[in-house]
Structures are given as structure tokens and as C-alpha cells.
mmCIF file of C-alpha atoms and ligand atoms in Angstrom:
data_model
loop_
_atom_site.group_PDB
_atom_site.id
_atom_site.type_symbol
_atom_site.label_atom_id
_atom_site.label_comp_id
_atom_site.label_asym_id
_atom_site.label_seq_id
_atom_site.Cartn_x
_atom_site.Cartn_y
_atom_site.Cartn_z
ATOM 1 C CA MET A 1304 -106.875 -47.228 42.771
ATOM 2 C CA LYS A 1305 -103.701 -45.805 41.365
ATOM 3 C CA LYS A 1306 -103.947 -42.018 41.303
ATOM 4 C CA LYS A 1307 -102.080 -39.292 39.540
ATOM 5 C CA ILE A 1308 -99.522 -37.604 41.760
ATOM 6 C CA ARG A 1309 -100.223 -33.886 41.970
ATOM 7 C CA LEU A 1310 -97.325 -31.641 41.073
ATOM 8 C CA LEU A 1311 -96.106 -28.304 42.351
ATOM 9 C CA GLY A 1312 -98.454 -25.626 41.087
ATOM 10 C CA ASP A 1313 -101.542 -27.737 41.787
ATOM 11 C CA GLU A 1314 -103.370 -25.750 44.433
ATOM 12 C CA VAL A 1315 -104.467 -28.880 46.307
ATOM 13 C CA LEU A 1316 -100.871 -29.212 47.584
ATOM 14 C CA ARG A 1317 -101.305 -25.927 49.463
ATOM 15 C CA LYS A 1318 -104.520 -26.886 51.253
ATOM 16 C CA ILE A 1319 -104.782 -28.087 54.841
ATOM 17 C CA ALA A 1320 -106.078 -31.650 55.097
ATOM 18 C CA GLU A 1321 -108.913 -32.541 57.483
ATOM 19 C CA PRO A 1322 -108.945 -35.325 60.097
ATOM 20 C CA VAL A 1323 -110.793 -38.450 58.991
ATOM 21 C CA SER A 1324 -112.538 -41.223 60.899
ATOM 22 C CA PRO A 1325 -110.266 -44.283 60.495
ATOM 23 C CA GLU A 1326 -113.163 -46.707 60.267
ATOM 24 C CA SER A 1327 -114.970 -44.752 57.548
ATOM 25 C CA ASP A 1328 -115.147 -45.823 53.910
ATOM 26 C CA VAL A 1329 -113.367 -42.589 53.018
ATOM 27 C CA ALA A 1330 -110.340 -43.544 55.140
ATOM 28 C CA LYS A 1331 -110.260 -47.028 53.627
ATOM 29 C CA LYS A 1332 -110.341 -45.573 50.125
ATOM 30 C CA VAL A 1333 -107.642 -43.003 50.859
ATOM 31 C CA VAL A 1334 -105.346 -45.669 52.346
ATOM 32 C CA GLN A 1335 -105.937 -48.045 49.424
ATOM 33 C CA ASP A 1336 -105.281 -45.304 46.861
ATOM 34 C CA LEU A 1337 -102.060 -44.371 48.672
ATOM 35 C CA ILE A 1338 -100.889 -47.987 48.735
ATOM 36 C CA ASP A 1339 -101.753 -48.534 45.055
ATOM 37 C CA THR A 1340 -100.045 -45.345 43.977
ATOM 38 C CA LEU A 1341 -96.900 -45.727 46.073
ATOM 39 C CA LYS A 1342 -96.337 -49.319 45.005
ATOM 40 C CA VAL A 1343 -96.357 -48.492 41.332
ATOM 41 C CA ASN A 1344 -93.895 -45.696 41.831
ATOM 42 C CA GLU A 1345 -91.725 -47.751 44.186
ATOM 43 C CA GLU A 1346 -91.290 -44.757 46.404
ATOM 44 C CA PHE A 1347 -90.702 -44.304 50.058
ATOM 45 C CA ALA A 1348 -93.641 -42.306 51.367
ATOM 46 C CA LEU A 1349 -96.773 -40.566 50.195
ATOM 47 C CA ALA A 1350 -99.335 -38.207 51.715
ATOM 48 C CA ALA A 1351 -103.037 -38.161 50.835
ATOM 49 C CA THR A 1352 -102.790 -34.533 49.721
ATOM 50 C CA GLN A 1353 -100.397 -35.562 46.956
ATOM 51 C CA ILE A 1354 -103.086 -37.657 45.309
ATOM 52 C CA GLY A 1355 -105.816 -35.079 45.831
ATOM 53 C CA HIS A 1356 -107.428 -36.426 49.008
ATOM 54 C CA LEU A 1357 -107.595 -33.696 51.651
ATOM 55 C CA HIS A 1358 -107.573 -36.072 54.611
ATOM 56 C CA ARG A 1359 -104.886 -36.437 57.271
ATOM 57 C CA VAL A 1360 -103.323 -39.702 56.150
ATOM 58 C CA PHE A 1361 -99.882 -40.707 54.963
ATOM 59 C CA ILE A 1362 -98.042 -43.964 54.435
ATOM 60 C CA ILE A 1363 -94.400 -44.930 54.742
ATOM 61 C CA ASN A 1364 -92.919 -47.926 52.964
ATOM 62 C CA PRO A 1365 -90.479 -49.531 55.441
ATOM 63 C CA ILE A 1366 -87.563 -49.751 53.006
ATOM 64 C CA TRP A 1367 -85.216 -50.677 55.851
ATOM 65 C CA ILE A 1368 -86.779 -54.176 55.752
ATOM 66 C CA GLU A 1369 -84.560 -55.923 53.213
ATOM 67 C CA ASP A 1370 -86.997 -58.573 52.003
ATOM 68 C CA GLU A 1371 -89.390 -56.611 49.782
ATOM 69 C CA LYS A 1372 -92.122 -59.208 50.224
ATOM 70 C CA LYS A 1373 -92.129 -58.561 53.955
ATOM 71 C CA ARG A 1374 -92.553 -54.818 53.572
ATOM 72 C CA LYS A 1375 -96.027 -53.663 54.463
ATOM 73 C CA PRO A 1376 -96.798 -49.955 54.218
ATOM 74 C CA MET A 1377 -97.082 -48.244 57.598
ATOM 75 C CA ILE A 1378 -100.350 -46.329 57.782
ATOM 76 C CA PHE A 1379 -100.644 -43.071 59.700
ATOM 77 C CA ILE A 1380 -104.145 -41.669 60.126
ATOM 78 C CA ASN A 1381 -104.611 -38.342 61.958
ATOM 79 C CA PRO A 1382 -100.911 -38.235 62.923
ATOM 80 C CA GLU A 1383 -99.711 -35.997 65.746
ATOM 81 C CA PHE A 1384 -96.128 -35.407 66.772
ATOM 82 C CA LEU A 1385 -95.374 -35.867 70.449
ATOM 83 C CA GLU A 1386 -91.620 -35.245 70.595
ATOM 84 C CA PHE A 1387 -88.802 -33.868 68.479
ATOM 85 C CA GLU A 1388 -85.130 -34.364 69.284
ATOM 86 C CA GLY A 1389 -81.844 -33.317 67.711
ATOM 87 C CA GLU A 1390 -81.299 -32.129 64.191
ATOM 88 C CA GLN A 1391 -80.442 -33.520 60.755
ATOM 89 C CA TYR A 1392 -79.663 -31.720 57.542
ATOM 90 C CA GLU A 1393 -80.009 -34.087 54.593
ATOM 91 C CA LEU A 1394 -81.028 -34.117 50.951
ATOM 92 C CA GLU A 1395 -84.740 -34.437 50.364
ATOM 93 C CA GLY A 1396 -86.879 -34.951 47.320
ATOM 94 C CA CYS A 1397 -90.611 -35.059 46.722
ATOM 95 C CA LEU A 1398 -92.796 -36.926 44.236
ATOM 96 C CA SER A 1399 -94.715 -33.694 43.714
ATOM 97 C CA ILE A 1400 -91.534 -31.784 42.813
ATOM 98 C CA PRO A 1401 -89.692 -34.176 40.483
ATOM 99 C CA GLU A 1402 -85.932 -34.150 40.130
ATOM 100 C CA ILE A 1403 -85.280 -31.490 42.756
ATOM 101 C CA PHE A 1404 -83.181 -32.495 45.741
ATOM 102 C CA GLU A 1405 -82.239 -30.031 48.437
ATOM 103 C CA LYS A 1406 -80.930 -30.185 51.967
ATOM 104 C CA VAL A 1407 -83.605 -29.585 54.583
ATOM 105 C CA LYS A 1408 -83.272 -29.160 58.346
ATOM 106 C CA ARG A 1409 -85.393 -31.638 60.299
ATOM 107 C CA ALA A 1410 -85.503 -33.095 63.778
ATOM 108 C CA TYR A 1411 -83.266 -36.175 63.990
ATOM 109 C CA LYS A 1412 -85.606 -38.174 66.204
ATOM 110 C CA VAL A 1413 -89.363 -38.031 66.433
ATOM 111 C CA LYS A 1414 -92.124 -39.612 68.398
ATOM 112 C CA LEU A 1415 -95.613 -39.467 66.973
ATOM 113 C CA LYS A 1416 -98.983 -41.042 67.411
ATOM 114 C CA ALA A 1417 -101.415 -41.972 64.685
ATOM 115 C CA GLN A 1418 -104.466 -44.155 64.230
ATOM 116 C CA ASP A 1419 -104.592 -47.317 62.157
ATOM 117 C CA LEU A 1420 -107.612 -48.439 60.104
ATOM 118 C CA SER A 1421 -109.234 -50.012 63.178
ATOM 119 C CA GLY A 1422 -109.091 -46.646 64.943
ATOM 120 C CA THR A 1423 -106.414 -47.737 67.422
ATOM 121 C CA TRP A 1424 -103.883 -45.067 68.391
ATOM 122 C CA ARG A 1425 -100.315 -46.304 67.989
ATOM 123 C CA THR A 1426 -97.096 -44.595 68.984
ATOM 124 C CA TYR A 1427 -94.049 -44.602 66.737
ATOM 125 C CA SER A 1428 -90.500 -43.543 67.518
ATOM 126 C CA GLY A 1429 -87.847 -43.275 64.876
ATOM 127 C CA LYS A 1430 -84.764 -41.449 63.753
ATOM 128 C CA GLY A 1431 -82.915 -40.575 60.563
ATOM 129 C CA LEU A 1432 -84.783 -41.447 57.392
ATOM 130 C CA PHE A 1433 -87.986 -42.445 59.163
ATOM 131 C CA ALA A 1434 -88.055 -39.213 61.153
ATOM 132 C CA ARG A 1435 -87.416 -37.185 58.020
ATOM 133 C CA ALA A 1436 -90.158 -38.942 56.049
ATOM 134 C CA ALA A 1437 -92.700 -38.533 58.855
ATOM 135 C CA GLN A 1438 -91.984 -34.794 59.076
ATOM 136 C CA HIS A 1439 -92.011 -34.343 55.282
ATOM 137 C CA GLU A 1440 -95.323 -36.212 54.881
ATOM 138 C CA ASN A 1441 -96.968 -34.489 57.827
ATOM 139 C CA ASP A 1442 -95.986 -31.143 56.296
ATOM 140 C CA HIS A 1443 -97.927 -32.138 53.167
ATOM 141 C CA LEU A 1444 -101.058 -32.447 55.306
ATOM 142 C CA ASP A 1445 -100.554 -28.800 56.305
ATOM 143 C CA GLY A 1446 -99.939 -27.604 52.746
ATOM 144 C CA ILE A 1447 -96.197 -27.224 53.348
ATOM 145 C CA LEU A 1448 -93.601 -28.353 50.795
ATOM 146 C CA PHE A 1449 -89.929 -29.003 51.448
ATOM 147 C CA ILE A 1450 -88.919 -26.158 49.164
ATOM 148 C CA ASP A 1451 -90.540 -23.814 51.698
ATOM 149 C CA LYS A 1452 -87.831 -24.874 54.145
ATOM 150 C CA ILE A 1453 -84.733 -24.248 52.055
ATOM 151 C CA SER A 1454 -82.804 -20.990 52.115
ATOM 152 C CA PRO A 1455 -84.117 -18.061 50.065
ATOM 153 C CA PHE A 1456 -80.820 -18.181 48.178
ATOM 154 C CA ARG A 1457 -81.269 -21.824 47.134
ATOM 155 C CA ARG A 1458 -84.895 -21.148 46.240
ATOM 156 C CA LYS A 1459 -83.805 -18.316 44.013
ATOM 157 C CA LEU A 1460 -81.334 -20.604 42.258
ATOM 158 C CA LEU A 1461 -84.107 -23.140 41.671
ATOM 159 C CA HIS A 1462 -86.635 -20.577 40.537
ATOM 160 C CA GLY A 1463 -86.476 -21.535 36.853
ATOM 161 C CA LYS A 1464 -86.797 -25.271 37.488
ATOM 162 C CA LEU A 1465 -89.668 -24.827 39.928
ATOM 163 C CA LYS A 1466 -91.474 -22.532 37.533
ATOM 164 C CA LYS A 1467 -91.111 -25.138 34.810
ATOM 165 C CA ILE A 1468 -92.758 -27.829 36.988
ATOM 166 C CA SER A 1469 -95.582 -25.433 37.923
ATOM 167 C CA SER A 1470 -96.214 -24.461 34.335
ATOM 168 C CA THR A 1471 -96.836 -28.100 33.401
ATOM 169 C CA THR A 1472 -99.708 -28.244 35.900
ATOM 170 C CA LYS A 1473 -103.152 -27.203 34.833
ATOM 171 C CA ASP A 1474 -103.673 -24.766 37.681
ATOM 172 C CA GLY A 1475 -100.121 -23.560 37.560
ATOM 173 C CA VAL A 1476 -99.142 -20.671 39.785
ATOM 174 C CA ASN A 1477 -95.914 -18.765 40.014
ATOM 175 C CA VAL A 1478 -93.365 -20.017 42.455
ATOM 176 C CA GLY A 1479 -91.166 -17.548 44.153
HETATM 177 ZN ZN1 ZN B 1818 -93.374 -34.741 49.277
#
């Protein structure tokens, strides 16, 4: 089911998501909701927290596959990073913080493991955009947003814009 994407100021974005059994109905529902929601928005990646499910699941749409029909969302259940290597400093955005793009420091290469819906642990290695997305989405599962990782100076400059997004959310809180 397509869900509403939670915006900055919604307290669910600050909660820590719990592990989930991949073969459970809950996991199936979370994955389906993520797929339905991401597709409509034609976006790159989405974490369960962003649609209000506090379970450790995110998906990445493999946009590097040119033929859109061949793209199948990659599903990461209970992800755990195994290795980080190098550094990248690129612009990032977030569906939960619309229209804000800021440079964020991330590892350039990552290796992680995650379960699929059958419960099988799979290992993924990737660099660049994939590595950035995996780190960004995994942060969501720990209640961390990319604006937490920018310099205090940049955050100060964005204060007004961030406050505006928060104030549109029902449970809006001040951002500082
Ligand atoms: Zn995000």
C-alpha cells in the first residue's frame, strides 16, 4: 500500500527501528509498502521509518540499470555494515526533508549484509551512489537524518527552511 512519507518534525523519524523476522507477515507488509511508495515517487531509496514502520528494512531502486523494466528494488532486512572504506563528500537529499540538498561525508565503499524475504543473509559491496544510499537509509533506521551530519554553520543557514518543513508536520518540533 502506498503510504504517506513522514516529514522532518514527525517524531517517528527520530525513533530507533527494531529488527524484524524476514518471513513474518509484518516484514512482507513493510517491504510491499516500501515498494509501492517508492515506485509512485520514482525515487532512489526509502527506509521503513520514513513511512512510519519502525522495523529495520530499507529498499534501494537500482537506478544504474538502464532498462527501467529490469529494475527490481533491492530489499535489505536487518542490515548490518561489515566494512567501510575511503570517503566521499557529495550532495544528498531526503524524501523526508524536501528540497534541501547538502554535502555529506560518507564512506566511499561499503560492504554490508542483510536478509531477504526468505530469511537468507546476503552480502552486498558497493561504492559511490550505492554506498551513500545504504548509509543514508541505514541512518534512518537509527533515527539519524542527513542534516545531523552537516556542519553547524550550514545547519544554521538552513534553520528557517528546516523550521518551515517541521511546522507543516502535525507533531512539529523545533529544529536547531
Ligand atoms: Zn532520507
